[in-house]
Short mmCIF file of C-alpha atoms in Angstrom, two decimals:
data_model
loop_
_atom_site.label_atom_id
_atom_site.label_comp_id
_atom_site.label_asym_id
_atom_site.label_seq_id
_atom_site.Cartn_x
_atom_site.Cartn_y
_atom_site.Cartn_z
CA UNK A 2 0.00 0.00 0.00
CA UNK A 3 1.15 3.43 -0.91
CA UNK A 4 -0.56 6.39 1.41
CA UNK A 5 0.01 10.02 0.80
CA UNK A 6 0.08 12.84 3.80
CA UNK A 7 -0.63 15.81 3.76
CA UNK A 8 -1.14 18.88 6.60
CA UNK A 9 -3.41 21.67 5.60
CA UNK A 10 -4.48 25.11 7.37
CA UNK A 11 -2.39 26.97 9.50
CA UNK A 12 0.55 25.40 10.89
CA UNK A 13 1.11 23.96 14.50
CA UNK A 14 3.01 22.54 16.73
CA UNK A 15 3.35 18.81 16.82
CA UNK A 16 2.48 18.30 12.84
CA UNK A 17 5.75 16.64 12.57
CA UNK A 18 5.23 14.32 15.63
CA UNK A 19 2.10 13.28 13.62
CA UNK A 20 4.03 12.50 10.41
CA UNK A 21 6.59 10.88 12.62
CA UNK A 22 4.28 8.40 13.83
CA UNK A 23 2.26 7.40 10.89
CA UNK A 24 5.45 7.11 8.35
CA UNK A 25 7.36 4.80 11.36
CA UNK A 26 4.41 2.82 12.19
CA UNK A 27 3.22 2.77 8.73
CA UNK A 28 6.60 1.68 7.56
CA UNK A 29 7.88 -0.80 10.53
CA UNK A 30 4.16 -2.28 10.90
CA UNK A 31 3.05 -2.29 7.52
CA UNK A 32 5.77 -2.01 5.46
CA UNK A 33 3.94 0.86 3.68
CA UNK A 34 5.59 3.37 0.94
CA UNK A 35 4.80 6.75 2.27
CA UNK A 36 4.33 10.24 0.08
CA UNK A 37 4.59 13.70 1.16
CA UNK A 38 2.29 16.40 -0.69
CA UNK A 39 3.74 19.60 -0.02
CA UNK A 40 1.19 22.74 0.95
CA UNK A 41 -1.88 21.49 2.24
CA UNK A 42 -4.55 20.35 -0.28
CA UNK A 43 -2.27 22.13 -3.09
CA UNK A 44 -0.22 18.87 -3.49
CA UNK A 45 -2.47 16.56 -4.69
CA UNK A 46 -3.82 18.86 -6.40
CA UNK A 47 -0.83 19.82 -8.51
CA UNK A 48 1.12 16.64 -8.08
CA UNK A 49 3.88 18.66 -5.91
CA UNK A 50 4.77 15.39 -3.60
CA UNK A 51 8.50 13.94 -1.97
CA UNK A 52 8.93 10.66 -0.75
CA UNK A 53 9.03 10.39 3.14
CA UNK A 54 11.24 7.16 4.93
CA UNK A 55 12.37 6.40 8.07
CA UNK A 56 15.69 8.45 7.57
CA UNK A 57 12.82 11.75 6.84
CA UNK A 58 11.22 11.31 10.03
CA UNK A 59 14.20 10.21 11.98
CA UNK A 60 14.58 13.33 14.33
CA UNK A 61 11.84 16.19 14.06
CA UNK A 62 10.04 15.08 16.65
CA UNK A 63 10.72 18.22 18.48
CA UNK A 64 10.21 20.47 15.34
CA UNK A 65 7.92 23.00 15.26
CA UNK A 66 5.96 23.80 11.94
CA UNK A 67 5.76 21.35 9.39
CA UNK A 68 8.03 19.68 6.81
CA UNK A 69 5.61 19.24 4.21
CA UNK A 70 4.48 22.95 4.14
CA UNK A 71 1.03 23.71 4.72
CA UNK A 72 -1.46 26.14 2.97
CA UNK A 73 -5.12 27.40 2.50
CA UNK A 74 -6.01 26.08 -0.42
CA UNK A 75 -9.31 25.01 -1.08
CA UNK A 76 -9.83 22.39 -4.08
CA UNK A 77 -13.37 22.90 -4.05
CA UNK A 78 -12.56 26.55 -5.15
CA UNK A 79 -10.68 25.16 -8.13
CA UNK A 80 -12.36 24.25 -11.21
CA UNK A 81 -12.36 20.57 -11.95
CA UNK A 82 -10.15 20.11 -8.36
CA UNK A 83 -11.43 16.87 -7.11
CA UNK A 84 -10.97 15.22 -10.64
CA UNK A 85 -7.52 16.55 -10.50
CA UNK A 86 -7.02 15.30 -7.24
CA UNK A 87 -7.90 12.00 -8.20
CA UNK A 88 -5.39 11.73 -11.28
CA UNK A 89 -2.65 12.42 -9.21
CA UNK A 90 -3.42 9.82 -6.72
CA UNK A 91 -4.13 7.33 -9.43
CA UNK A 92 -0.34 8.54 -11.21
CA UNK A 93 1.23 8.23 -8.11
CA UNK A 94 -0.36 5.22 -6.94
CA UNK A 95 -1.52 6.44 -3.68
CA UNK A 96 -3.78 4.45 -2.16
CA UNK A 97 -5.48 6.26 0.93
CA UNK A 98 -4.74 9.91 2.39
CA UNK A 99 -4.20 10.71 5.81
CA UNK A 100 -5.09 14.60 6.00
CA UNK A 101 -3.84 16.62 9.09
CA UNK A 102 -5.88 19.44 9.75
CA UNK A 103 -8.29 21.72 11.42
CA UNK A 104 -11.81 22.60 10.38
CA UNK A 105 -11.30 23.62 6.76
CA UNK A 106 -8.76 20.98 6.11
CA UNK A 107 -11.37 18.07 7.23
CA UNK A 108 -14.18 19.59 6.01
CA UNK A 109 -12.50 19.46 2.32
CA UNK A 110 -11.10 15.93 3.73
CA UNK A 111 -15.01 14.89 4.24
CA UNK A 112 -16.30 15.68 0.64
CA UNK A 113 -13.54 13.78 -0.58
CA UNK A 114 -14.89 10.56 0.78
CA UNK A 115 -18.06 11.42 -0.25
CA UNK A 116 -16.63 11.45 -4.18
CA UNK A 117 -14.92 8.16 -3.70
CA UNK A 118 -11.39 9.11 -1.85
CA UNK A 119 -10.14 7.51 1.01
CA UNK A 120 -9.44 9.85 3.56
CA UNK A 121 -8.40 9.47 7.17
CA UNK A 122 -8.29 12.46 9.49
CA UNK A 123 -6.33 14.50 12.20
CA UNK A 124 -7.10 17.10 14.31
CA UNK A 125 -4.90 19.94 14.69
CA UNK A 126 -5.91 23.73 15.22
CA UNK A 127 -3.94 25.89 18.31
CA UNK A 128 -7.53 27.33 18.81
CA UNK A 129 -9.19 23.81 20.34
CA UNK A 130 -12.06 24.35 18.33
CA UNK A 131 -12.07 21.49 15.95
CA UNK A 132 -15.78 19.35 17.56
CA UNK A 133 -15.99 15.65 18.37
CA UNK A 134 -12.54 15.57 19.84
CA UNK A 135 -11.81 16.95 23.69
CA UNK A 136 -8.50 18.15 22.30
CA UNK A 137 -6.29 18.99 19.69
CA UNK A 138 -2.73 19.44 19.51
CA UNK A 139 -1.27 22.24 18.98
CA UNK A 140 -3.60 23.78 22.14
CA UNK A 141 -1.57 23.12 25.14
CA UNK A 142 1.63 24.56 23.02
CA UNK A 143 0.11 27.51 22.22
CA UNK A 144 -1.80 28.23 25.88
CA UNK A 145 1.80 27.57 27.24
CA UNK A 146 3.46 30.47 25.22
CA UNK A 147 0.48 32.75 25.63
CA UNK A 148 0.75 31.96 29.56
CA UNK A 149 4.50 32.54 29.78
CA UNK A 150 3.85 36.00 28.13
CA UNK A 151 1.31 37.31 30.47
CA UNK A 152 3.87 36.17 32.99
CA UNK A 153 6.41 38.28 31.80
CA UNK A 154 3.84 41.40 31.35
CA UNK A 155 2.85 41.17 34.98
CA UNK A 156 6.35 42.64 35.87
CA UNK A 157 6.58 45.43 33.10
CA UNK A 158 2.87 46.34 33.88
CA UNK A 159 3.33 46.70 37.65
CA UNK A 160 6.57 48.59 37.44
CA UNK A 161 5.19 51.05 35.07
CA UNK A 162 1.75 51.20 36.93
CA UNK A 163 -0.38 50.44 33.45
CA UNK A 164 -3.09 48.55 32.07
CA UNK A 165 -2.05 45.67 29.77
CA UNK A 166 -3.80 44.09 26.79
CA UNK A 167 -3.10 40.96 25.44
CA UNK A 168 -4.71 40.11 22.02
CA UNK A 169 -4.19 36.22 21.71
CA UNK A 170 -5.71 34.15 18.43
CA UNK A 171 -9.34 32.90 19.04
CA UNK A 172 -11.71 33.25 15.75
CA UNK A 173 -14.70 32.05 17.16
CA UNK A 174 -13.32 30.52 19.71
CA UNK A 175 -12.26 32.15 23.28
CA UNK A 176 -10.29 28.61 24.21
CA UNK A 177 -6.86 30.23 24.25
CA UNK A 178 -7.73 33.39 25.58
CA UNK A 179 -9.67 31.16 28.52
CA UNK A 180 -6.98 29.19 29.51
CA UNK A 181 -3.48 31.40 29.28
CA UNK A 182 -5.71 33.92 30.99
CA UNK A 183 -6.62 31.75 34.05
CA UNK A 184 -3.14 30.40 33.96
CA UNK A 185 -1.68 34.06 34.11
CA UNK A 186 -3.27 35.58 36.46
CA UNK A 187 -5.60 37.78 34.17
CA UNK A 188 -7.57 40.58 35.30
CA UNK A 189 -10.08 40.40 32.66
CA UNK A 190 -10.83 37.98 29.88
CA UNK A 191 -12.97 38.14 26.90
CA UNK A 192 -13.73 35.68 24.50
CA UNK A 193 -15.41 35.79 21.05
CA UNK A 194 -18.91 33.67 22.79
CA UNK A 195 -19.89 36.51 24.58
CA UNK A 196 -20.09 40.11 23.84
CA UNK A 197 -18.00 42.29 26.42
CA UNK A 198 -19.38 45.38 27.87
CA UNK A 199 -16.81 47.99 27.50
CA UNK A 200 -18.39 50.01 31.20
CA UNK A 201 -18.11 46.83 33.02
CA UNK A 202 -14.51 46.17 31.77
CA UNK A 203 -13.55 49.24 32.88
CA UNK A 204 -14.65 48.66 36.10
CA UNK A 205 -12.74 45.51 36.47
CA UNK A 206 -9.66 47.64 35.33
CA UNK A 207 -10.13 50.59 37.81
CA UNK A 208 -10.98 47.94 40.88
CA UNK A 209 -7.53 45.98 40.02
CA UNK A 210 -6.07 49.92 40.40
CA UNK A 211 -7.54 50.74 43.49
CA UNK A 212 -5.68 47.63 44.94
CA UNK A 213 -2.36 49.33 44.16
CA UNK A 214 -2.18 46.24 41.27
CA UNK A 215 -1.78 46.67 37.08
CA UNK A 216 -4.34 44.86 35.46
CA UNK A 217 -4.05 42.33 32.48
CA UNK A 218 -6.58 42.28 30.01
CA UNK A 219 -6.44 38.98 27.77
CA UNK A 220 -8.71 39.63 24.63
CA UNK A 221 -9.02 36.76 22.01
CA UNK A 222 -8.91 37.97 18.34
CA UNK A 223 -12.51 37.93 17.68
CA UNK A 224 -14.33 38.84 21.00
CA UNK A 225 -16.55 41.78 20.42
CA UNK A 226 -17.95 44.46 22.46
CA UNK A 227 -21.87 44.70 22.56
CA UNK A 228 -22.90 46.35 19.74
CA UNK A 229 -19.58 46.57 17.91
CA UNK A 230 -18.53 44.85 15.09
CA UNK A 231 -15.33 42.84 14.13
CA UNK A 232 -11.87 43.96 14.47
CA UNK A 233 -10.04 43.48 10.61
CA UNK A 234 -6.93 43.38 9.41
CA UNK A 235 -8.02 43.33 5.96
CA UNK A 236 -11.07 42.50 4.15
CA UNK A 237 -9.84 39.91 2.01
CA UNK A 238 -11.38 36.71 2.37
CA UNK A 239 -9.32 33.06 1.74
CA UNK A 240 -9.87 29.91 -0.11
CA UNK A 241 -12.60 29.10 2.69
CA UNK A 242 -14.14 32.49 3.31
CA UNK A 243 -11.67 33.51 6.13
CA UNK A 244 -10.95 37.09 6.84
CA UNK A 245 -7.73 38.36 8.87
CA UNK A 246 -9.06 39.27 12.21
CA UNK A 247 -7.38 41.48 14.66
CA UNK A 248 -6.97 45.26 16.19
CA UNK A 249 -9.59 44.75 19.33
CA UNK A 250 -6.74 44.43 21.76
CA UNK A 251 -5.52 47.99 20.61
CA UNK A 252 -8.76 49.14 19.99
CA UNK A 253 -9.64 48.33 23.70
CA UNK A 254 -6.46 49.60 25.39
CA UNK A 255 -7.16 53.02 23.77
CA UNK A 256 -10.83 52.99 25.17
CA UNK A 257 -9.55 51.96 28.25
CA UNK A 258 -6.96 54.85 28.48
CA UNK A 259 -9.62 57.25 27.46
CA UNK A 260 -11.61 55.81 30.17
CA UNK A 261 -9.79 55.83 32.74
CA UNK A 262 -7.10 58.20 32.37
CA UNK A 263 -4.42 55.54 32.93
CA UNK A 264 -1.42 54.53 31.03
CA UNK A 265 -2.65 51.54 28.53
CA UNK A 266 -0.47 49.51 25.72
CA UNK A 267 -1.75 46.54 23.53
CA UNK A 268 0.62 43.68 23.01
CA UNK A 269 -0.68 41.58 20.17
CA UNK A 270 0.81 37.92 20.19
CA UNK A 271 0.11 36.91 16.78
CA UNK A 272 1.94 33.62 15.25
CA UNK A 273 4.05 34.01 18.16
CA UNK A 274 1.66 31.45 19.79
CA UNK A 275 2.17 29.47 16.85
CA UNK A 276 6.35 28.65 16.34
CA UNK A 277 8.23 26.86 18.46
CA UNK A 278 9.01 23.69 20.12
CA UNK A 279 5.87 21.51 21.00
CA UNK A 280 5.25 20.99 24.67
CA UNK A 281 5.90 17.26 25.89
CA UNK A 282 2.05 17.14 25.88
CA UNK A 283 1.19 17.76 22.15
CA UNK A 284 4.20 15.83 20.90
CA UNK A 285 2.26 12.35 23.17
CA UNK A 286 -1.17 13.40 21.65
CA UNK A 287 0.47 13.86 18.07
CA UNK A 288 1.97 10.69 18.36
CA UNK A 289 -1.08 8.75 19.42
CA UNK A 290 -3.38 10.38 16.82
CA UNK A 291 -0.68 9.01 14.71
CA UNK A 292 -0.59 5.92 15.85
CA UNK A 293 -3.91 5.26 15.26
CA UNK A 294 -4.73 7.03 12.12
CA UNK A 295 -2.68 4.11 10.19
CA UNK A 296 -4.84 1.52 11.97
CA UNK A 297 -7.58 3.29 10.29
CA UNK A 298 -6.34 2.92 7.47
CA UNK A 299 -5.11 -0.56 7.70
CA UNK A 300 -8.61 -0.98 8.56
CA UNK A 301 -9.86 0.85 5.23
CA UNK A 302 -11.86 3.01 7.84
CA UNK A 303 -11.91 6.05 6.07
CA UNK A 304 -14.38 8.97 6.26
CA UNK A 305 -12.94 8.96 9.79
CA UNK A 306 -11.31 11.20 12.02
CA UNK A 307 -9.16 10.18 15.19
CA UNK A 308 -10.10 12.12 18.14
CA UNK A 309 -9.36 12.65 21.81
CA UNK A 310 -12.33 11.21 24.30
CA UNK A 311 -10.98 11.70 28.22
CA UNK A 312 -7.67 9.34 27.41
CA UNK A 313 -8.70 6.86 25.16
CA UNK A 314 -8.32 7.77 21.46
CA UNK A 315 -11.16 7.07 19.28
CA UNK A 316 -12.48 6.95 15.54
CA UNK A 317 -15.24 9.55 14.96
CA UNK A 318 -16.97 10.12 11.20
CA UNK A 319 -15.52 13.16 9.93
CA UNK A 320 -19.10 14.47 9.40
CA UNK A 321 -19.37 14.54 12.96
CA UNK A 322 -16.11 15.93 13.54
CA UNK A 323 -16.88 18.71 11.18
CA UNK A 324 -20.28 19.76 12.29
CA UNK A 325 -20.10 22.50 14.33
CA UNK A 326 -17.64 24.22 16.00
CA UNK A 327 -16.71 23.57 19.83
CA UNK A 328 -17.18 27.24 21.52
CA UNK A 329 -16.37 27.94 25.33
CA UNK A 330 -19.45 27.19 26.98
CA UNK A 331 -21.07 29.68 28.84
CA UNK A 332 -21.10 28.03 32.48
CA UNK A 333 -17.39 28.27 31.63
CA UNK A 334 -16.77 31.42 31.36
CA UNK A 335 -19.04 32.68 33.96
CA UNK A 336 -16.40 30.39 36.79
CA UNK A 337 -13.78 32.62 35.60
CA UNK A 338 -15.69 35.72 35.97
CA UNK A 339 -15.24 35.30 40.11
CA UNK A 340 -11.18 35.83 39.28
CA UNK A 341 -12.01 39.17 37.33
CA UNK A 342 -11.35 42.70 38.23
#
């Protein structure tokens, strides 16, 4: 059996634990051929593929990013794309796919199996958004680095007596900004699942300076205050109808400032959260959902994605997995709300 891989969307550490896994397993278990497609759903589509052995995989373990490139491309947005797709599988003799991906990557990895293309999925997005699994990797790495930073802001903000706000990534979902912000200490967080009320945030803020303390304000990419609209970088749109959020964390330091009179900066962390080394944590989950995506598809399970349920990794349709988005729940923001202000 020949089985291509591929890793779609934005990248994330612990993609190359994944690819680890699957081409050792695949290869030592198996004794499977393994091929590479290089950016995302662009490979098969064009053909753009490298071989991938044991000596490939041998030590990026610990690698951040990915060494098969990733990109946005939708093949659904390109005319004749599946039919294309399924050339250069047949020319190449690939038999299955295992895809490696968030939301848009699976969703595209779904319709494939519905045209007659075996796909096997794996969920990766920093955001934790990604539904049907109780984590993805990528998360923990990313709450880590967005943790250590509002560690490191604490000091600055305190000696300089200011308010501090911390845009972190977070679309739809407020799962970063949640956890780095309970980790760190936060004054305030906000998250994209509920609207923010600018009056009450600034009441947090002054209440944290009446203690004699600088608050931290951790703000998620796509949170919104009541009434207002999104925060854009541009108004471009990508392959899957994407635009480039961000600007609320400066937005909101200058209403705060105007507010309350007090010295306020925004410190936007970007694809910072991104880079990097994988915690020990993602590289064990990468290397499970690994694991077990080639006993899918020694199984010929396709249509399937591997997911996370309490410890046990599981097979879940990729219809499922694709369905809706997980969002913080409600309940769970209102527990942090006790820690505010």
């Amino acid at each position: 059996m020949r089985v291509g891989v591929l890793t779609g969307g934005g990248d994330c550490p612990g993609l190359n634990a994944v690819i680890r896994a699957v081409v050792r397993k695949g290869i030592e278990v198996h004794g499977w051929d393994f091929v590479g497609f290089r950016n995302g759903w662009n490979g098969p589509l064009t053909g753009d593929s490298r071989p991938l052995g044991l000596n490939d995989v041998e030590d990026i373990l610990t690698r951040g990013g990915t060494i098969l490139r990733s990109s946005r491309t939708n093949p659904y947005k390109v005319e004749g794309g599946v039919d294309k797709i399924k050339q250069v599988l047949a020319d190449q003799g690939v038999d299955a796919l295992i895809a490696i991906g968030g939301e848009d990557t699976l969703g595209v990895a779904k319709r494939l199996t519905d045209d007659g293309v075996g796909v096997v999925g794996v969920p990766k997005t920093i955001d934790n958004d990604l539904g049907a699994t109780d984590y993805t990797f990528g998360f923990d790495t990313a709450v880590s680095i967005a943790t250590e930073a509002i560690d490191r802001l604490h000091t600055t903000a305190e000696s300089h007596h200011r308010a501090l706000v911390v845009e972190v990534m977070g679309r739809h979902a407020g799962w970063i900004a949640l956890h780095s912000g309970l980790a760190g200490g936060a004054s305030v967080i906000l998250v994209p699942e509920k609207h923010f009320n600018v009056d009450q945030v600034v009441s947090w803020v002054e209440r944290r300076f009446e203690k004699e303390y600088a608050p931290i304000i951790v703000v998620a990419e796509g949170a919104l205050p009541e009434g207002g609209e999104e925060k854009l970088l541009t108004g471009e749109k990508d392959a899957f109808g994407h635009v480039r959020l961000g600007g609320i964390g400066t937005w909101l330091a200058d209403e705060i400032a105007h507010r309350t009179g007090k010295e306020s900066r925004a410190v936007v962390l970007g694809h910072v959260q991104r880079g990097g080394t994988p915690t020990a944590y993602d590289r064990v989950l990468a290397t499970r959902f690994g694991l077990n995506a080639v006993d899918a598809v020694a199984d010929g399970d396709f249509g399937v994605m591997v997911a996370l349920k309490g410890t046990d990794i599981v097979r879940v349709k990729l219809s499922e997995a694709t369905a809706e988005l997980k969002t913080v729940p409600v309940e769970r923001y209102q527990e942090a709300e006790v820690f505010f202000g």
